[in-house]
C-alpha cells in the first residue's frame, strides 16, 4: 500500500505540503502541476472532476472552502477510505490553526510554518488509513469503568467542563457525555494529539473542526500513572497547575483501581468475560456513538494449517469489517436489512452480527462449524452488553 497527499492553493496551485507513506517516488512538481491543471480545466467547463483510477492506482481530488485542493494518490486502498483520509487531513489543518486562518491567510510561507504541528497528525492518519478504524474511537472495557466515570463527573463539576476522558494506553476507558457528543472526527484528532506528543504533560490550543473551527479550546492532558492520562477540553481558565493539582487530589485514592483497570490490556475486555475456546479475536463497535473495542483472545492459540499471531488477528478483524461489513452499507444501504456476514477460509473464519447500534465481528479458528459461529457470536455479544460496570 502506498499513499501520497498533496495540498495546493486553489489560487495559483502553490503546494502547501506533501505527505507520503509507502514505496514509490514522490510525484514530481510538473506532475502535481498537471493534476491541478486537469482539475481546474474541468472546473472551468462546469464539471467536477472527483477521481480517476487505473489498474493499480487511484487519484482523488477534493476542494475545501474554495481555498485548498487536496489531491490523494494511492495504491492498495479504496476510494471511500482515501476520501475519508483527505477529509481528516483538512480537519487536522483546521485543528491546528483554525478555519479563519485557512480562509484569510496572506503568506503561503507563514501558513506552512503555522501548519507544521499538523504534520504528525496527518502522518498518523495516513499510517492508520487502512489498518485502523479511523471513523471510530478506540476504547478499553474494564470492570472499573463505572467508578472511573463517577470520578470524571466529580472532576468536571469542579471545573465546569463537559468534556473529559480517562485514557489507558491511549484508549478511552471512560468519558463524559459531552465528550461522546463531540463529532468523532474531533475526538479522533484529540486522541492522536495525545498519542503523538513527546510530552506527557500537555496544554495545547486546538480548534475543533466540527464543534468550534474558529474559536480555540485548550486540550489539557495530565498523567496520573504511567500509561494513564486524564484529558480535559476547556477554555482559557483555570491555569494548568490548578487543573493538575485538582486531578491528583481527585484520583489519589483510586490509584490501585486504575492499576487494576490497566491489567485489562492487551485483552481490552474484562478478564471475567469468558470467551469460547474457538474465538481468536473480537471487534465490537457502537455505531451510534462512534467507538470500538478490539481484542485478541490471548488465552486461545490458533491451530490448523497456519498459526495466526496476535497482531495478524487484529488485522484480519479490521479487514473483515472494511470489506465485508462497511462496504455493505456503502453499496446496499441500510444495514438493518443485512444484519449478518460470514467469511470462511482454510486458516480462519469470521462472523459479523448487527444488533441495533452495536456491531460485533468475531474471528474464529478454522475448525469451528460454520453454523455454530452464529450461536457463539450472539452469546458473546449478550455477555458483553449485560456486564454493567464496563459502561459500554
GROMACS .gro file of C-alpha atoms in nm:
model
  392
    1UNK     CA    1   0.000   0.000   0.000
    2UNK     CA    2   0.121   0.349  -0.082
    3UNK     CA    3  -0.043   0.687  -0.021
    4UNK     CA    4   0.061   1.040  -0.111
    5UNK     CA    5  -0.134   1.355  -0.024
    6UNK     CA    6  -0.063   1.693  -0.182
    7UNK     CA    7  -0.230   2.013  -0.061
    8UNK     CA    8  -0.238   2.306  -0.307
    9UNK     CA    9  -0.384   2.654  -0.300
   10UNK     CA   10  -0.669   2.688  -0.548
   11UNK     CA   11  -0.542   3.033  -0.644
   12UNK     CA   12  -0.216   2.957  -0.818
   13UNK     CA   13  -0.176   2.589  -0.736
   14UNK     CA   14   0.105   2.657  -0.486
   15UNK     CA   15   0.199   2.343  -0.286
   16UNK     CA   16   0.136   2.378   0.088
   17UNK     CA   17   0.259   2.031   0.184
   18UNK     CA   18   0.319   1.679   0.060
   19UNK     CA   19   0.289   1.379   0.293
   20UNK     CA   20   0.365   1.025   0.187
   21UNK     CA   21   0.365   0.664   0.305
   22UNK     CA   22   0.484   0.354   0.122
   23UNK     CA   23   0.714   0.276  -0.164
   24UNK     CA   24   0.750   0.468  -0.487
   25UNK     CA   25   0.886   0.806  -0.578
   26UNK     CA   26   0.719   1.134  -0.487
   27UNK     CA   27   0.514   1.289  -0.762
   28UNK     CA   28   0.723   1.546  -0.947
   29UNK     CA   29   0.641   1.916  -0.940
   30UNK     CA   30   0.540   1.901  -1.306
   31UNK     CA   31   0.305   1.607  -1.240
   32UNK     CA   32   0.147   1.790  -0.946
   33UNK     CA   33   0.101   2.095  -1.168
   34UNK     CA   34  -0.063   1.879  -1.435
   35UNK     CA   35  -0.302   1.723  -1.183
   36UNK     CA   36  -0.402   2.067  -1.065
   37UNK     CA   37  -0.436   2.188  -1.424
   38UNK     CA   38  -0.666   1.899  -1.522
   39UNK     CA   39  -0.888   1.969  -1.222
   40UNK     CA   40  -0.902   2.343  -1.296
   41UNK     CA   41  -0.978   2.284  -1.665
   42UNK     CA   42  -1.272   2.059  -1.581
   43UNK     CA   43  -1.395   2.313  -1.329
   44UNK     CA   44  -1.383   2.590  -1.591
   45UNK     CA   45  -1.605   2.373  -1.811
   46UNK     CA   46  -1.861   2.333  -1.535
   47UNK     CA   47  -1.752   1.978  -1.450
   48UNK     CA   48  -1.640   1.847  -1.111
   49UNK     CA   49  -1.353   1.601  -1.157
   50UNK     CA   50  -1.351   1.398  -0.836
   51UNK     CA   51  -1.150   1.083  -0.909
   52UNK     CA   52  -0.989   0.860  -1.166
   53UNK     CA   53  -0.836   0.515  -1.143
   54UNK     CA   54  -0.633   0.266  -1.339
   55UNK     CA   55  -0.518  -0.091  -1.290
   56UNK     CA   56  -0.319  -0.041  -0.969
   57UNK     CA   57  -0.379   0.318  -0.866
   58UNK     CA   58  -0.635   0.577  -0.765
   59UNK     CA   59  -0.642   0.958  -0.782
   60UNK     CA   60  -0.890   1.170  -0.585
   61UNK     CA   61  -0.940   1.549  -0.591
   62UNK     CA   62  -1.120   1.732  -0.308
   63UNK     CA   63  -1.171   2.107  -0.263
   64UNK     CA   64  -1.213   2.276   0.074
   65UNK     CA   65  -1.361   2.621   0.144
   66UNK     CA   66  -1.284   2.737  -0.212
   67UNK     CA   67  -0.926   2.781  -0.090
   68UNK     CA   68  -0.743   2.447  -0.096
   69UNK     CA   69  -0.726   2.146  -0.323
   70UNK     CA   70  -0.605   1.819  -0.170
   71UNK     CA   71  -0.501   1.551  -0.417
   72UNK     CA   72  -0.478   1.193  -0.295
   73UNK     CA   73  -0.275   0.937  -0.487
   74UNK     CA   74  -0.292   0.578  -0.357
   75UNK     CA   75  -0.243   0.212  -0.429
   76UNK     CA   76  -0.398  -0.066  -0.223
   77UNK     CA   77  -0.694   0.122  -0.069
   78UNK     CA   78  -1.042   0.201  -0.197
   79UNK     CA   79  -1.189   0.542  -0.278
   80UNK     CA   80  -1.406   0.555   0.035
   81UNK     CA   81  -1.104   0.519   0.264
   82UNK     CA   82  -0.898   0.769   0.062
   83UNK     CA   83  -1.176   1.029   0.071
   84UNK     CA   84  -1.212   0.984   0.446
   85UNK     CA   85  -0.837   1.031   0.480
   86UNK     CA   86  -0.843   1.351   0.273
   87UNK     CA   87  -1.131   1.495   0.479
   88UNK     CA   88  -0.947   1.407   0.800
   89UNK     CA   89  -0.633   1.573   0.665
   90UNK     CA   90  -0.813   1.902   0.612
   91UNK     CA   91  -0.969   1.865   0.958
   92UNK     CA   92  -0.615   1.832   1.100
   93UNK     CA   93  -0.524   2.162   0.935
   94UNK     CA   94  -0.828   2.333   1.092
   95UNK     CA   95  -0.746   2.165   1.425
   96UNK     CA   96  -0.402   2.328   1.424
   97UNK     CA   97  -0.459   2.687   1.305
   98UNK     CA   98  -0.835   2.736   1.285
   99UNK     CA   99  -1.067   2.780   0.991
  100UNK     CA  100  -1.041   3.162   0.986
  101UNK     CA  101  -0.665   3.147   0.930
  102UNK     CA  102  -0.708   2.898   0.647
  103UNK     CA  103  -0.963   3.123   0.474
  104UNK     CA  104  -0.776   3.453   0.509
  105UNK     CA  105  -0.402   3.374   0.508
  106UNK     CA  106  -0.183   3.630   0.331
  107UNK     CA  107   0.150   3.450   0.321
  108UNK     CA  108   0.190   3.091   0.198
  109UNK     CA  109   0.528   3.058   0.369
  110UNK     CA  110   0.386   3.175   0.701
  111UNK     CA  111   0.094   2.932   0.668
  112UNK     CA  112   0.336   2.647   0.603
  113UNK     CA  113   0.521   2.726   0.927
  114UNK     CA  114   0.198   2.750   1.126
  115UNK     CA  115   0.078   2.416   0.988
  116UNK     CA  116   0.394   2.227   1.085
  117UNK     CA  117   0.239   2.093   1.410
  118UNK     CA  118  -0.023   1.919   1.195
  119UNK     CA  119   0.234   1.707   1.007
  120UNK     CA  120   0.249   1.444   1.284
  121UNK     CA  121  -0.130   1.428   1.293
  122UNK     CA  122  -0.154   1.383   0.916
  123UNK     CA  123   0.125   1.124   0.910
  124UNK     CA  124  -0.060   0.928   1.179
  125UNK     CA  125  -0.382   0.946   0.978
  126UNK     CA  126  -0.202   0.817   0.669
  127UNK     CA  127  -0.038   0.538   0.866
  128UNK     CA  128  -0.374   0.433   1.007
  129UNK     CA  129  -0.578   0.474   0.687
  130UNK     CA  130  -0.615   0.102   0.617
  131UNK     CA  131  -0.512  -0.068   0.940
  132UNK     CA  132  -0.724   0.133   1.185
  133UNK     CA  133  -1.090   0.227   1.210
  134UNK     CA  134  -1.049   0.599   1.151
  135UNK     CA  135  -1.423   0.665   1.178
  136UNK     CA  136  -1.438   0.535   1.536
  137UNK     CA  137  -1.276   0.599   1.876
  138UNK     CA  138  -1.055   0.328   2.028
  139UNK     CA  139  -1.172   0.217   2.375
  140UNK     CA  140  -1.086  -0.032   2.650
  141UNK     CA  141  -1.350  -0.210   2.858
  142UNK     CA  142  -1.260  -0.291   3.218
  143UNK     CA  143  -1.468  -0.364   3.533
  144UNK     CA  144  -1.356  -0.031   3.681
  145UNK     CA  145  -1.516   0.184   3.408
  146UNK     CA  146  -1.817   0.267   3.624
  147UNK     CA  147  -1.602   0.405   3.906
  148UNK     CA  148  -1.387   0.597   3.660
  149UNK     CA  149  -1.696   0.759   3.510
  150UNK     CA  150  -1.816   0.871   3.855
  151UNK     CA  151  -1.479   1.032   3.927
  152UNK     CA  152  -1.482   1.205   3.589
  153UNK     CA  153  -1.820   1.358   3.668
  154UNK     CA  154  -1.683   1.483   4.002
  155UNK     CA  155  -1.377   1.626   3.830
  156UNK     CA  156  -1.573   1.804   3.554
  157UNK     CA  157  -1.812   1.957   3.805
  158UNK     CA  158  -1.513   2.118   3.976
  159UNK     CA  159  -1.403   2.296   3.656
  160UNK     CA  160  -1.732   2.342   3.477
  161UNK     CA  161  -1.622   2.150   3.167
  162UNK     CA  162  -1.840   1.892   2.995
  163UNK     CA  163  -1.554   1.733   2.800
  164UNK     CA  164  -1.322   1.489   2.977
  165UNK     CA  165  -1.199   1.135   2.940
  166UNK     CA  166  -0.955   0.898   3.105
  167UNK     CA  167  -0.721   0.715   2.870
  168UNK     CA  168  -0.543   0.387   2.943
  169UNK     CA  169  -0.264   0.312   2.696
  170UNK     CA  170  -0.415   0.568   2.455
  171UNK     CA  171  -0.757   0.401   2.466
  172UNK     CA  172  -1.058   0.561   2.629
  173UNK     CA  173  -1.167   0.381   2.945
  174UNK     CA  174  -1.446   0.625   3.026
  175UNK     CA  175  -1.564   0.965   2.904
  176UNK     CA  176  -1.832   1.217   2.988
  177UNK     CA  177  -2.150   1.254   2.783
  178UNK     CA  178  -2.012   1.580   2.648
  179UNK     CA  179  -1.702   1.402   2.516
  180UNK     CA  180  -1.914   1.146   2.333
  181UNK     CA  181  -2.134   1.424   2.196
  182UNK     CA  182  -1.830   1.564   2.014
  183UNK     CA  183  -1.804   1.468   1.649
  184UNK     CA  184  -1.599   1.151   1.610
  185UNK     CA  185  -1.351   1.339   1.388
  186UNK     CA  186  -1.288   1.592   1.667
  187UNK     CA  187  -1.240   1.310   1.918
  188UNK     CA  188  -1.004   1.134   1.681
  189UNK     CA  189  -0.777   1.437   1.644
  190UNK     CA  190  -0.772   1.495   2.020
  191UNK     CA  191  -0.667   1.133   2.077
  192UNK     CA  192  -0.400   1.147   1.807
  193UNK     CA  193  -0.252   1.467   1.950
  194UNK     CA  194  -0.222   1.299   2.290
  195UNK     CA  195  -0.069   0.987   2.136
  196UNK     CA  196   0.184   1.164   1.913
  197UNK     CA  197   0.308   1.433   2.151
  198UNK     CA  198   0.655   1.388   2.305
  199UNK     CA  199   0.544   1.550   2.630
  200UNK     CA  200   0.332   1.368   2.886
  201UNK     CA  201   0.202   1.695   3.026
  202UNK     CA  202   0.017   1.895   2.763
  203UNK     CA  203  -0.172   2.222   2.749
  204UNK     CA  204  -0.240   2.291   2.382
  205UNK     CA  205  -0.466   2.531   2.198
  206UNK     CA  206  -0.684   2.343   1.948
  207UNK     CA  207  -0.969   2.425   1.712
  208UNK     CA  208  -1.231   2.151   1.699
  209UNK     CA  209  -1.316   2.128   1.325
  210UNK     CA  210  -1.683   2.042   1.377
  211UNK     CA  211  -1.768   2.199   1.712
  212UNK     CA  212  -1.554   2.512   1.711
  213UNK     CA  213  -1.348   2.569   1.393
  214UNK     CA  214  -1.286   2.939   1.461
  215UNK     CA  215  -1.253   2.966   1.841
  216UNK     CA  216  -0.976   2.779   2.019
  217UNK     CA  217  -1.022   2.545   2.314
  218UNK     CA  218  -0.748   2.403   2.535
  219UNK     CA  219  -0.663   2.034   2.541
  220UNK     CA  220  -0.513   1.959   2.882
  221UNK     CA  221  -0.361   1.615   2.939
  222UNK     CA  222  -0.228   1.518   3.282
  223UNK     CA  223  -0.051   1.188   3.359
  224UNK     CA  224  -0.193   1.012   3.665
  225UNK     CA  225   0.012   0.694   3.633
  226UNK     CA  226   0.239   0.560   3.362
  227UNK     CA  227   0.017   0.486   3.058
  228UNK     CA  228  -0.286   0.651   3.224
  229UNK     CA  229  -0.383   1.011   3.141
  230UNK     CA  230  -0.671   1.237   3.224
  231UNK     CA  231  -0.774   1.460   2.932
  232UNK     CA  232  -0.982   1.775   2.960
  233UNK     CA  233  -1.110   2.015   2.694
  234UNK     CA  234  -1.175   2.356   2.847
  235UNK     CA  235  -1.145   2.734   2.800
  236UNK     CA  236  -0.865   2.973   2.890
  237UNK     CA  237  -0.918   2.921   3.263
  238UNK     CA  238  -0.819   2.768   3.501
  239UNK     CA  239  -0.439   2.756   3.473
  240UNK     CA  240  -0.266   2.425   3.413
  241UNK     CA  241  -0.121   2.397   3.765
  242UNK     CA  242  -0.465   2.428   3.921
  243UNK     CA  243  -0.604   2.154   3.696
  244UNK     CA  244  -0.303   1.934   3.771
  245UNK     CA  245  -0.338   1.979   4.149
  246UNK     CA  246  -0.710   1.902   4.141
  247UNK     CA  247  -0.653   1.597   3.922
  248UNK     CA  248  -0.414   1.437   4.168
  249UNK     CA  249  -0.640   1.528   4.459
  250UNK     CA  250  -0.944   1.361   4.300
  251UNK     CA  251  -0.760   1.048   4.188
  252UNK     CA  252  -0.508   0.988   4.467
  253UNK     CA  253  -0.738   0.743   4.648
  254UNK     CA  254  -0.810   0.546   4.328
  255UNK     CA  255  -0.460   0.466   4.206
  256UNK     CA  256  -0.494   0.096   4.290
  257UNK     CA  257  -0.822   0.084   4.099
  258UNK     CA  258  -0.656   0.239   3.794
  259UNK     CA  259  -0.371  -0.013   3.814
  260UNK     CA  260  -0.628  -0.293   3.810
  261UNK     CA  261  -0.803  -0.133   3.513
  262UNK     CA  262  -0.479  -0.125   3.315
  263UNK     CA  263  -0.443  -0.501   3.361
  264UNK     CA  264  -0.720  -0.547   3.103
  265UNK     CA  265  -0.463  -0.451   2.836
  266UNK     CA  266  -0.395  -0.604   2.581
  267UNK     CA  267  -0.712  -0.812   2.602
  268UNK     CA  268  -0.914  -0.486   2.630
  269UNK     CA  269  -1.211  -0.675   2.775
  270UNK     CA  270  -1.263  -0.775   3.142
  271UNK     CA  271  -1.080  -1.090   3.239
  272UNK     CA  272  -1.409  -1.210   3.391
  273UNK     CA  273  -1.560  -1.229   3.042
  274UNK     CA  274  -1.532  -1.594   2.941
  275UNK     CA  275  -1.480  -1.641   2.569
  276UNK     CA  276  -1.548  -1.957   2.375
  277UNK     CA  277  -1.236  -2.160   2.304
  278UNK     CA  278  -1.294  -2.120   1.930
  279UNK     CA  279  -1.266  -1.738   1.941
  280UNK     CA  280  -0.937  -1.581   1.831
  281UNK     CA  281  -1.040  -1.215   1.841
  282UNK     CA  282  -1.330  -0.971   1.874
  283UNK     CA  283  -1.413  -0.630   1.728
  284UNK     CA  284  -1.707  -0.456   1.897
  285UNK     CA  285  -1.843  -0.130   1.751
  286UNK     CA  286  -2.108   0.108   1.878
  287UNK     CA  287  -2.213   0.278   1.556
  288UNK     CA  288  -2.433   0.538   1.725
  289UNK     CA  289  -2.153   0.668   1.949
  290UNK     CA  290  -1.869   0.606   1.704
  291UNK     CA  291  -1.649   0.392   1.930
  292UNK     CA  292  -1.495   0.045   1.925
  293UNK     CA  293  -1.303  -0.214   2.125
  294UNK     CA  294  -1.075  -0.462   1.952
  295UNK     CA  295  -0.925  -0.766   2.124
  296UNK     CA  296  -0.732  -1.079   2.059
  297UNK     CA  297  -0.818  -1.375   2.281
  298UNK     CA  298  -0.480  -1.418   2.448
  299UNK     CA  299  -0.598  -1.739   2.615
  300UNK     CA  300  -0.654  -1.906   2.279
  301UNK     CA  301  -0.389  -2.017   2.031
  302UNK     CA  302  -0.479  -2.069   1.668
  303UNK     CA  303  -0.447  -2.419   1.531
  304UNK     CA  304  -0.452  -2.574   1.190
  305UNK     CA  305  -0.251  -2.506   0.876
  306UNK     CA  306  -0.108  -2.174   0.988
  307UNK     CA  307  -0.059  -2.008   1.325
  308UNK     CA  308  -0.215  -1.660   1.341
  309UNK     CA  309  -0.022  -1.413   1.554
  310UNK     CA  310  -0.196  -1.165   1.784
  311UNK     CA  311  -0.123  -0.867   1.559
  312UNK     CA  312  -0.239  -1.053   1.248
  313UNK     CA  313  -0.567  -1.142   1.421
  314UNK     CA  314  -0.644  -0.774   1.469
  315UNK     CA  315  -0.555  -0.702   1.106
  316UNK     CA  316  -0.794  -0.976   0.991
  317UNK     CA  317  -1.077  -0.832   1.201
  318UNK     CA  318  -1.023  -0.481   1.062
  319UNK     CA  319  -1.006  -0.610   0.705
  320UNK     CA  320  -1.319  -0.817   0.758
  321UNK     CA  321  -1.503  -0.510   0.886
  322UNK     CA  322  -1.387  -0.288   0.598
  323UNK     CA  323  -1.451  -0.539   0.319
  324UNK     CA  324  -1.744  -0.748   0.440
  325UNK     CA  325  -1.939  -0.511   0.665
  326UNK     CA  326  -1.857  -0.147   0.596
  327UNK     CA  327  -1.881  -0.198   0.219
  328UNK     CA  328  -2.230  -0.347   0.259
  329UNK     CA  329  -2.353  -0.014   0.392
  330UNK     CA  330  -2.195   0.173   0.103
  331UNK     CA  331  -2.337  -0.044  -0.175
  332UNK     CA  332  -2.657  -0.187  -0.026
  333UNK     CA  333  -2.767   0.097   0.201
  334UNK     CA  334  -2.940   0.034   0.532
  335UNK     CA  335  -2.751  -0.224   0.735
  336UNK     CA  336  -3.070  -0.304   0.927
  337UNK     CA  337  -3.172  -0.536   0.643
  338UNK     CA  338  -2.828  -0.700   0.626
  339UNK     CA  339  -2.755  -0.799   0.985
  340UNK     CA  340  -2.502  -1.081   0.940
  341UNK     CA  341  -2.196  -1.158   0.732
  342UNK     CA  342  -1.962  -1.459   0.709
  343UNK     CA  343  -1.609  -1.520   0.588
  344UNK     CA  344  -1.460  -1.869   0.566
  345UNK     CA  345  -1.107  -1.968   0.466
  346UNK     CA  346  -0.867  -2.256   0.520
  347UNK     CA  347  -0.698  -2.066   0.805
  348UNK     CA  348  -0.981  -1.892   0.994
  349UNK     CA  349  -1.349  -1.795   0.986
  350UNK     CA  350  -1.522  -1.464   1.061
  351UNK     CA  351  -1.877  -1.375   1.156
  352UNK     CA  352  -2.036  -1.031   1.194
  353UNK     CA  353  -2.364  -0.957   1.371
  354UNK     CA  354  -2.556  -0.628   1.396
  355UNK     CA  355  -2.799  -0.567   1.682
  356UNK     CA  356  -2.941  -0.215   1.693
  357UNK     CA  357  -2.647   0.026   1.736
  358UNK     CA  358  -2.396  -0.250   1.816
  359UNK     CA  359  -2.191  -0.445   1.563
  360UNK     CA  360  -1.965  -0.733   1.659
  361UNK     CA  361  -1.710  -0.909   1.438
  362UNK     CA  362  -1.564  -1.234   1.571
  363UNK     CA  363  -1.260  -1.420   1.441
  364UNK     CA  364  -1.278  -1.798   1.488
  365UNK     CA  365  -1.046  -2.093   1.441
  366UNK     CA  366  -1.093  -2.262   1.105
  367UNK     CA  367  -1.213  -2.588   1.265
  368UNK     CA  368  -1.531  -2.441   1.413
  369UNK     CA  369  -1.851  -2.546   1.232
  370UNK     CA  370  -1.997  -2.258   1.036
  371UNK     CA  371  -2.346  -2.299   1.181
  372UNK     CA  372  -2.204  -2.281   1.536
  373UNK     CA  373  -2.048  -1.937   1.485
  374UNK     CA  374  -2.384  -1.760   1.489
  375UNK     CA  375  -2.480  -1.903   1.828
  376UNK     CA  376  -2.145  -1.816   1.985
  377UNK     CA  377  -2.149  -1.463   1.843
  378UNK     CA  378  -2.497  -1.395   1.985
  379UNK     CA  379  -2.393  -1.536   2.324
  380UNK     CA  380  -2.070  -1.331   2.330
  381UNK     CA  381  -2.241  -1.002   2.242
  382UNK     CA  382  -2.507  -1.062   2.506
  383UNK     CA  383  -2.242  -1.134   2.771
  384UNK     CA  384  -2.057  -0.810   2.691
  385UNK     CA  385  -2.369  -0.590   2.692
  386UNK     CA  386  -2.503  -0.729   3.022
  387UNK     CA  387  -2.178  -0.654   3.208
  388UNK     CA  388  -2.288  -0.339   3.392
  389UNK     CA  389  -1.958  -0.196   3.519
  390UNK     CA  390  -1.798  -0.168   3.175
  391UNK     CA  391  -2.025   0.125   3.075
  392UNK     CA  392  -2.040   0.036   2.706
   0.00000   0.00000   0.00000
